[in-house]
CSV table of C-alpha atoms in Angstrom, one decimal:
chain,number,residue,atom,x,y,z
H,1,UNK,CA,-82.3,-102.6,77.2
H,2,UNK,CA,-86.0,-103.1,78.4
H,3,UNK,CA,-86.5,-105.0,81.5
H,4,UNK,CA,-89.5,-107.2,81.1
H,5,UNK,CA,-91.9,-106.7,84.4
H,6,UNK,CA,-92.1,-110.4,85.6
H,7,UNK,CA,-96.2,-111.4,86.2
H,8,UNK,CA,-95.5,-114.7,88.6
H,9,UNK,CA,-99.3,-115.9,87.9
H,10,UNK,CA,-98.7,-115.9,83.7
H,11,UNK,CA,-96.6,-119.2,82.9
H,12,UNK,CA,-95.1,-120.4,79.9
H,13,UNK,CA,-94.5,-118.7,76.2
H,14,UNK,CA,-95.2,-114.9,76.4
H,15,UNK,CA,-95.6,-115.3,72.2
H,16,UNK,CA,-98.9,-117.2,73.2
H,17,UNK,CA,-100.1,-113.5,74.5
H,18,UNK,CA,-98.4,-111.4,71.8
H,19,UNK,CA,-100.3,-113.1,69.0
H,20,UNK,CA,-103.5,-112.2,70.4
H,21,UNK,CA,-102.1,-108.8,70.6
H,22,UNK,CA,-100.8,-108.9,67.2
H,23,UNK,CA,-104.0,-110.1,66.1
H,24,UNK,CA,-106.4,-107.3,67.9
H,25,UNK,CA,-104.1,-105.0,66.4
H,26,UNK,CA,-104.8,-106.2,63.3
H,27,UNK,CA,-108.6,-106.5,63.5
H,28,UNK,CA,-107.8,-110.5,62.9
H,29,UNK,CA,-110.6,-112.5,62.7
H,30,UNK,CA,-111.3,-116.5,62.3
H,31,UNK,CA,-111.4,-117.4,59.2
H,32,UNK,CA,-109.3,-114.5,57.4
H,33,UNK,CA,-106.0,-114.2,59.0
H,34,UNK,CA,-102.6,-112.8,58.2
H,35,UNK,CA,-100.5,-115.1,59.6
H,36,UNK,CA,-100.8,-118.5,59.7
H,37,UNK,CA,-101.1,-119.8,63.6
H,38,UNK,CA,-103.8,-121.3,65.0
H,39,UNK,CA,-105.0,-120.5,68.3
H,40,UNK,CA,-106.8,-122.2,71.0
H,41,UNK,CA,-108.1,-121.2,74.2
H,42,UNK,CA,-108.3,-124.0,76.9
H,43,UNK,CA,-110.6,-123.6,79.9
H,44,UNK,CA,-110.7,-126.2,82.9
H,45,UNK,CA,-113.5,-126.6,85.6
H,46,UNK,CA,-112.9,-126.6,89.6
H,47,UNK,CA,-116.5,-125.9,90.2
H,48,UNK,CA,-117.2,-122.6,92.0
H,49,UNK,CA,-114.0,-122.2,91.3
H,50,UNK,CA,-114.3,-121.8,88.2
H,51,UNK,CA,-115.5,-117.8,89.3
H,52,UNK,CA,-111.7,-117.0,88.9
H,53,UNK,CA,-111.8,-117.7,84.6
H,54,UNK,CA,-115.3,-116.5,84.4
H,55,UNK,CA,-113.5,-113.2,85.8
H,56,UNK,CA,-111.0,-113.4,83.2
H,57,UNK,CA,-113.3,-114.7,80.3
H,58,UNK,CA,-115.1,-111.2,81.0
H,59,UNK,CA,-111.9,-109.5,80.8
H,60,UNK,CA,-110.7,-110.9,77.9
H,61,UNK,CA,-114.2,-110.1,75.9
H,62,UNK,CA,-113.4,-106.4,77.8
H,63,UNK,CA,-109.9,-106.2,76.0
H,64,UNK,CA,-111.5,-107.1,72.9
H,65,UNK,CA,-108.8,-110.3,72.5
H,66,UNK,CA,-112.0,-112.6,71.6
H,67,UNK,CA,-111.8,-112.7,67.8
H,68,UNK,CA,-108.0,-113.8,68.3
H,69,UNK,CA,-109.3,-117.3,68.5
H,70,UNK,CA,-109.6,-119.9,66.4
H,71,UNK,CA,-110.6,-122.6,69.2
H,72,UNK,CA,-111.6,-122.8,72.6
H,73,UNK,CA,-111.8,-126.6,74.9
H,74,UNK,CA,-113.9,-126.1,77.7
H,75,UNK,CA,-114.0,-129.3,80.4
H,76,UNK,CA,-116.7,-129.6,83.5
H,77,UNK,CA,-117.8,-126.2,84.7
H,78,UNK,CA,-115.2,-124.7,82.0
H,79,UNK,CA,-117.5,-125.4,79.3
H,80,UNK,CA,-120.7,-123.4,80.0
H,81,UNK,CA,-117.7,-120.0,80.5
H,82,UNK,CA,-116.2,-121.3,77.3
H,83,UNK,CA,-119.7,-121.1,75.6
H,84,UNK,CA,-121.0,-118.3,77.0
H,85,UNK,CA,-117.4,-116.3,76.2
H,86,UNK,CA,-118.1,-117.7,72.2
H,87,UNK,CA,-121.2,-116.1,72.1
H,88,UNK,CA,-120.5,-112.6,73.6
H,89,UNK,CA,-122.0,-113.8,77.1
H,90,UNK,CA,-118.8,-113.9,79.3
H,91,UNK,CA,-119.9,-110.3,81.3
H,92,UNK,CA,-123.3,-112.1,82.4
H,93,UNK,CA,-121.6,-115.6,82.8
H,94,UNK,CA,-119.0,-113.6,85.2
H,95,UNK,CA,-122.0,-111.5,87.2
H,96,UNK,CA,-123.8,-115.6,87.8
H,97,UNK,CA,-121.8,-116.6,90.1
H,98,UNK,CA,-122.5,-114.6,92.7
H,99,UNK,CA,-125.3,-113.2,92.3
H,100,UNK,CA,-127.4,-116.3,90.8
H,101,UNK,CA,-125.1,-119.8,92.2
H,102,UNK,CA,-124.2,-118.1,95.3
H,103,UNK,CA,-127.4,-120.4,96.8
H,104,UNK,CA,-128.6,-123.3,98.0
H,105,UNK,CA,-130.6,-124.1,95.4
H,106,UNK,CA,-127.8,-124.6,93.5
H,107,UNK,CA,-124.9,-126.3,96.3
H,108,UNK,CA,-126.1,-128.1,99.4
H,109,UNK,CA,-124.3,-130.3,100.7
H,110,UNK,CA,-127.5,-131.1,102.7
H,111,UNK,CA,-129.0,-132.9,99.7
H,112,UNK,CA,-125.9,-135.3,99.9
H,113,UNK,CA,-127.6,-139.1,99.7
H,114,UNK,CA,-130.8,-137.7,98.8
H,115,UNK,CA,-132.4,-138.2,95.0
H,116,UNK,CA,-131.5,-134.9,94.8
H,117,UNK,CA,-127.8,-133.3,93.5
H,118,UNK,CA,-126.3,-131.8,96.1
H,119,UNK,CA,-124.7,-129.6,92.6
H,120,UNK,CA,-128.5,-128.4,90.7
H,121,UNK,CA,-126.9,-128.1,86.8
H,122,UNK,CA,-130.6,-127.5,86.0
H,123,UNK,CA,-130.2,-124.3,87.9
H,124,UNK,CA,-127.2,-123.5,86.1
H,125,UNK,CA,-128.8,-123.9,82.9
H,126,UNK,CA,-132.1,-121.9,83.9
H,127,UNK,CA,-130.1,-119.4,84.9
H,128,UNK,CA,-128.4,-119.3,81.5
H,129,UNK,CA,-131.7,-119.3,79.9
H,130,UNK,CA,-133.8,-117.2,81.1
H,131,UNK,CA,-132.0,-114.8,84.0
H,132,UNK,CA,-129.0,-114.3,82.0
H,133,UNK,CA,-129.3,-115.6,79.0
H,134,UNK,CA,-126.7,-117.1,76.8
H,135,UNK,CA,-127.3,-117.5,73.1
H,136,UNK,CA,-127.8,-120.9,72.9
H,137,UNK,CA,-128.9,-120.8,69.3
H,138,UNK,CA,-125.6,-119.4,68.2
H,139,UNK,CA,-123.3,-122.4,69.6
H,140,UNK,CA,-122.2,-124.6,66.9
H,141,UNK,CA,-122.1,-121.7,64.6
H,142,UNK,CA,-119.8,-119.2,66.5
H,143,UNK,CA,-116.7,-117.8,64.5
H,144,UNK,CA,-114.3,-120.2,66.7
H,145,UNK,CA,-115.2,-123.6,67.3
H,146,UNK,CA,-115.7,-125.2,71.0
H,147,UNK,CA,-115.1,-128.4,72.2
H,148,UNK,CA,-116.4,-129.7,74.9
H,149,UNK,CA,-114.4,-132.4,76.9
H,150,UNK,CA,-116.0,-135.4,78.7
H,151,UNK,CA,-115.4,-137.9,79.9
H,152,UNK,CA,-116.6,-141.9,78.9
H,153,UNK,CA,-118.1,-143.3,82.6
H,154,UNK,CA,-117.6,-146.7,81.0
H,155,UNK,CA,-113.3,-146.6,80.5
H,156,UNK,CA,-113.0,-142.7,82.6
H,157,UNK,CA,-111.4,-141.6,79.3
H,158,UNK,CA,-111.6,-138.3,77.6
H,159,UNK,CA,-113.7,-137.5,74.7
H,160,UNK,CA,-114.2,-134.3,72.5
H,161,UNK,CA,-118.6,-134.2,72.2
H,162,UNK,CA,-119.5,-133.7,68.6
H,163,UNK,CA,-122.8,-133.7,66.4
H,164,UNK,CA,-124.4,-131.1,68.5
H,165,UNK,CA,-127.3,-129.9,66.2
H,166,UNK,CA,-129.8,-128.0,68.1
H,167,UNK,CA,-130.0,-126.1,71.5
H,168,UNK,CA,-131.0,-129.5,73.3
H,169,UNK,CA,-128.2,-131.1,72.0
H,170,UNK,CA,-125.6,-128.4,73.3
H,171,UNK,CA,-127.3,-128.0,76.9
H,172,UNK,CA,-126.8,-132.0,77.5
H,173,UNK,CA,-123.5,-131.6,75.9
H,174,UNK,CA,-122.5,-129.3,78.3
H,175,UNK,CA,-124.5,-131.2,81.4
H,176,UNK,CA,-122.7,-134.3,80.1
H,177,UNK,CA,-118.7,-132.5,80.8
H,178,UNK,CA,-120.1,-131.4,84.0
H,179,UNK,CA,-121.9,-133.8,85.9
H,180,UNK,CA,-119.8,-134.9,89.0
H,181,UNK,CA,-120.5,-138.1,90.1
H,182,UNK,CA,-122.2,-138.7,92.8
H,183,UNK,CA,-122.9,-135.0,93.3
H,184,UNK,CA,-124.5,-133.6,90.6
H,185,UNK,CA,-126.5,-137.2,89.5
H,186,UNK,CA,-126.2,-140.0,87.5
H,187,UNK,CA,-123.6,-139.8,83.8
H,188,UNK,CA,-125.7,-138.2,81.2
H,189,UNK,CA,-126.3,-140.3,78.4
H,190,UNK,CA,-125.2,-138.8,75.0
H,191,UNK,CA,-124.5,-140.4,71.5
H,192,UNK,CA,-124.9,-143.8,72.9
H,193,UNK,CA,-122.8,-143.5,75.9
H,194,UNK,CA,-122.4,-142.3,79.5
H,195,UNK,CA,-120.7,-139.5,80.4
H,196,UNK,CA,-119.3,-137.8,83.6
H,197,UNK,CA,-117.3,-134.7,84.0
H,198,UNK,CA,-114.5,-133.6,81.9
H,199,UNK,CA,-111.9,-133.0,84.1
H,200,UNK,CA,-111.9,-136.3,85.5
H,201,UNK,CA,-110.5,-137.4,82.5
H,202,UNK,CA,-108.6,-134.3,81.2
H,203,UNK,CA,-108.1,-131.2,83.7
H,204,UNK,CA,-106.7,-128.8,80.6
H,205,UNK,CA,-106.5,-130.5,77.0
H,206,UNK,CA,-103.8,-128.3,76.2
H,207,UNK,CA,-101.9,-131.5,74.5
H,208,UNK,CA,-105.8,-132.2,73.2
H,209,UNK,CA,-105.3,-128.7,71.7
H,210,UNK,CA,-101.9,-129.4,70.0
H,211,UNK,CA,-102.3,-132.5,68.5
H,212,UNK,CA,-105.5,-130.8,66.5
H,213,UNK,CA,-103.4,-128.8,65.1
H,214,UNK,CA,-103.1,-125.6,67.5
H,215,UNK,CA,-99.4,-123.7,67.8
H,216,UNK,CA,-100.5,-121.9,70.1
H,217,UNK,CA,-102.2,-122.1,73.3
H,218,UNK,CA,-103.6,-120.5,76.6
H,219,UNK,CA,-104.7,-122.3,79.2
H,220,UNK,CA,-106.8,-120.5,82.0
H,221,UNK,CA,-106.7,-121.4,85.5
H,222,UNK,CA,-108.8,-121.6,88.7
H,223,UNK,CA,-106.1,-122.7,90.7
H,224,UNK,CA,-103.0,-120.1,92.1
H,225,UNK,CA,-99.7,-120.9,92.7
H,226,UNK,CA,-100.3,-121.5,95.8
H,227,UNK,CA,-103.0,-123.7,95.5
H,228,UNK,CA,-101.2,-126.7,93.3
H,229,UNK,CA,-99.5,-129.5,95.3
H,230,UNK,CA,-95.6,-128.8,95.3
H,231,UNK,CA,-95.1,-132.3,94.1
H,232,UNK,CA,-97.0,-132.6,90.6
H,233,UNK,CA,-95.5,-136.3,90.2
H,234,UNK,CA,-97.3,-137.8,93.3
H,235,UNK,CA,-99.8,-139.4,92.1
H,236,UNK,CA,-103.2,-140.0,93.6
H,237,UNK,CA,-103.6,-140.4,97.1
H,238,UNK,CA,-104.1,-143.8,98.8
H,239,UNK,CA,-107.9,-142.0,99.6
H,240,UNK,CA,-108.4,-140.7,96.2
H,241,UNK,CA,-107.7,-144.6,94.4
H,242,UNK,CA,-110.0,-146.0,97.1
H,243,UNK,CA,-112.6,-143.5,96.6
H,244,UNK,CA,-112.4,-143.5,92.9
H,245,UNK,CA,-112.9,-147.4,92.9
H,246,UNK,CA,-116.3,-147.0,94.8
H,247,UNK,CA,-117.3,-143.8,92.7
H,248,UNK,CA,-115.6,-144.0,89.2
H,249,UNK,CA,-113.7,-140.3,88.6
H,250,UNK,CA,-114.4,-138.9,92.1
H,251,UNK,CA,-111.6,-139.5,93.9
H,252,UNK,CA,-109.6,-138.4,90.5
H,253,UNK,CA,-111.4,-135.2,91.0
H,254,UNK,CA,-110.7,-134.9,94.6
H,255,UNK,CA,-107.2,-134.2,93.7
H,256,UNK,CA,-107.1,-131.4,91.5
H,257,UNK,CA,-104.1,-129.8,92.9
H,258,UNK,CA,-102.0,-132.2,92.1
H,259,UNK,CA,-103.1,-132.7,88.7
H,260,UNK,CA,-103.1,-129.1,87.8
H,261,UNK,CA,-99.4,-129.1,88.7
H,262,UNK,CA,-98.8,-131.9,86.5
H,263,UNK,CA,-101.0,-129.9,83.5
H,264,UNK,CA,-98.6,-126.9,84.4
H,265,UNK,CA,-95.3,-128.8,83.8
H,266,UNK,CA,-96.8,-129.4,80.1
H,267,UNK,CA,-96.9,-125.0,80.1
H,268,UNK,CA,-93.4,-124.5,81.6
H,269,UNK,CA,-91.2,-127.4,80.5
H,270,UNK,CA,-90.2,-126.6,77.0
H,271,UNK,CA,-88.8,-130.0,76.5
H,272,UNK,CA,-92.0,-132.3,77.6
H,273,UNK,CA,-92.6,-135.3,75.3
H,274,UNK,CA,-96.3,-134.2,74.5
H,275,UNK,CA,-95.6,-130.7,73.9
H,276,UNK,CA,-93.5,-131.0,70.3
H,277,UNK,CA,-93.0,-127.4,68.5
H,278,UNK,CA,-96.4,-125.7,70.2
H,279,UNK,CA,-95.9,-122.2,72.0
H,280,UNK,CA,-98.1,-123.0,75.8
H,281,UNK,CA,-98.4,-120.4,78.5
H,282,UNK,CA,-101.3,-120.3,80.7
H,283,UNK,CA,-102.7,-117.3,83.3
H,284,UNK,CA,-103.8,-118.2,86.8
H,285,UNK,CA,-105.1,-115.9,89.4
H,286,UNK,CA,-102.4,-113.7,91.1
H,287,UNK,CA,-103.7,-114.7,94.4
H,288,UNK,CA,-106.0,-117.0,96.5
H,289,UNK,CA,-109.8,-115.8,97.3
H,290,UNK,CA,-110.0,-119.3,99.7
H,291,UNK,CA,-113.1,-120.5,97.3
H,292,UNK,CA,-113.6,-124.0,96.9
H,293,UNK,CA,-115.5,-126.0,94.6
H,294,UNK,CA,-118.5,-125.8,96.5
H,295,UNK,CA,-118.7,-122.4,97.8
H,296,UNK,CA,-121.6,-120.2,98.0
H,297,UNK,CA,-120.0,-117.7,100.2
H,298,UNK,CA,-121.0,-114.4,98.1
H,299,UNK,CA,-118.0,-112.0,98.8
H,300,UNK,CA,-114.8,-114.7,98.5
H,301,UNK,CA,-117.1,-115.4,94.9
H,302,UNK,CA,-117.1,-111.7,93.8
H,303,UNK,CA,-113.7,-111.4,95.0
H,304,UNK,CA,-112.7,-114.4,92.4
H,305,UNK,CA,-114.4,-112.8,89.8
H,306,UNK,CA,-112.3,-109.5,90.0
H,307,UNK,CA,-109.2,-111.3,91.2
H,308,UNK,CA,-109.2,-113.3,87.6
H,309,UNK,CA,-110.1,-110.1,85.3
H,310,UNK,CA,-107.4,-108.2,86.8
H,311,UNK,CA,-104.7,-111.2,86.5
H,312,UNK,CA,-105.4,-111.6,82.5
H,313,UNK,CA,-105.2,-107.8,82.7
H,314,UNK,CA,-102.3,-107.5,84.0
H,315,UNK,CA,-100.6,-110.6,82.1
H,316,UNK,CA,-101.5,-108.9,78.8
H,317,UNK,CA,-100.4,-105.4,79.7
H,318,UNK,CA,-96.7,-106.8,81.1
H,319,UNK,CA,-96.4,-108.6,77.9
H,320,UNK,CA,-97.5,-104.9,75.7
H,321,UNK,CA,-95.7,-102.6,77.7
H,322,UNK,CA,-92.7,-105.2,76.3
H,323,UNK,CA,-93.2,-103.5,72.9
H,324,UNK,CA,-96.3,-105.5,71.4
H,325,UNK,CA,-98.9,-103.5,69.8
């Protein structure tokens, strides 16, 4: 009998990770498969956090895994990983953050009740533009489709954006799932309403993902084990409600930990009431960097980056050395 080598940071369905396998083995692409599952990828934000998944985007592309596909939802800082991964960009996207967002030019908390962000997106995207540029043209038009998740300022309620028909389109798309209130300006305006970040409104569309139609699903994290709050049914804070009430969807944000563990109960509990038939597992890193949202700290950054490549690697190599192709 094989013993299975258990990976503590890859929750959930281990089919989720054998498909992909299946698929690479296969030379599966979107669009002409042999079986008939439909996968979706599922990237949340966190901020600088989000250097952990760029790590693991870039490792993913590395093992080849991207044409296993079919989707990928990308929320707040999720969504410019999720397009760069789509178009073949993940390696640069992953080399950004620390050596172009590692700076004040893009975090300073010193702008903080100025008329200027204390988060610069505009940076974000020039860096995508022109230092490392991701193929903007190609979005919309990319083998798997992406979604990007917002959230309506008017009602905080999630949205998938559609009708993106040019670069300009995508780029305030992906400004619009990403602005934080208060910190990174004013809702962007887009298709005739308001928008803040996604995660305010949805952390991880994972049940977003199955009720399109996905059976299977993999969730990347920016949060650890460690880092989620050990009671995933508590709520908001007292501080977070009031805070939210004087800066609609901050406060919400503020308490990521406790809404990731909530998102996580949707990956591990097979009997949850939003889950139905759907195979769920989700990677997160396999340990704790101490990066924050906003850090700018270079080596905890680069650390993240590596720490999130080698936790998908080693998620997908415990699941092949189980007997997958």
């Amino acid at each position: 009998m094989t013993t299975q080598r258990a990976v503590p940071f890859l929750h959930g369905d281990r089919e989720v990770l054998e498909v992909l396998l299946d698929r690479r083995s296969t030379g599966s692409v979107p669009g002409e498969r042999a079986d008939e599952h439909r996968v979706a990828l599922v990237i949340g934000g966190g901020g600088m956090r989000g250097a952990y998944v760029a790590g693991m985007l870039r490792d993913l592309e590395r093992l080849g895994l991207r044409p296993g596909f079919d989707e990928v939802y990308g929320a707040s800082s999720g969504s410019y990983s999720a397009a760069a991964f789509l178009t073949g960009d993940a390696e640069e996207c992953a080399a950004c953050f620390s050596e172009d967002l590692c700076t004040q030019v893009f975090i300073d908390m010193r702008r903080l009740g100025t008329r200027r962000p204390v988060v610069a997106l505009n940076h974000l995207v020039d860096v995508l533009s022109t230092d490392k540029p991701m193929d903007w043209a190609a979005l919309g038009s990319t083998p798997a489709t992406l979604h990007v998740v917002a959230t309506d300022a008017a009602d905080l309620q999630p949205h998938t954006l559609t009708g993106m028909a040019s670069v300009e389109d995508w780029r305030r798309a992906l400004r619009a799932s990403a602005t934080i209130p208060l910190l990174a300006g004013p809702p962007v305006e887009y298709g005739g309403r308001r928008w803040v970040d996604g995660s305010v409104g949805e952390p991880l569309a994972m049940a977003r993902a199955l009720r399109g139609g996905a059976t299977h699903v993999l969730a990347l994290l920016c949060r650890g084990t460690d880092d989620l709050h050990p009671d995933a049914d508590a709520g908001l804070s007292l501080w977070a409600r009031t805070l939210d009430r004087l800066v609609p969807g901050l406060g919400t944000l503020a308490q990521g930990s406790r809404r990731y563990g909530s998102d996580l109960r949707l990956v591990t509990d097979a009997a949850h009431p939003d889950r139905g038939p759907g195979h769920l597992a989700a990677i997160g890193p396999s340990r704790s960097v101490g990066v924050g949202a906003l850090c700018v700290e270079r080596g905890p950054i680069t650390e993240a980056v590596e720490v999130g490549g080698a936790s998908v690697v080693a998620a997908f190599e415990s699941v092949a050395e189980h007997g997958v192709a």
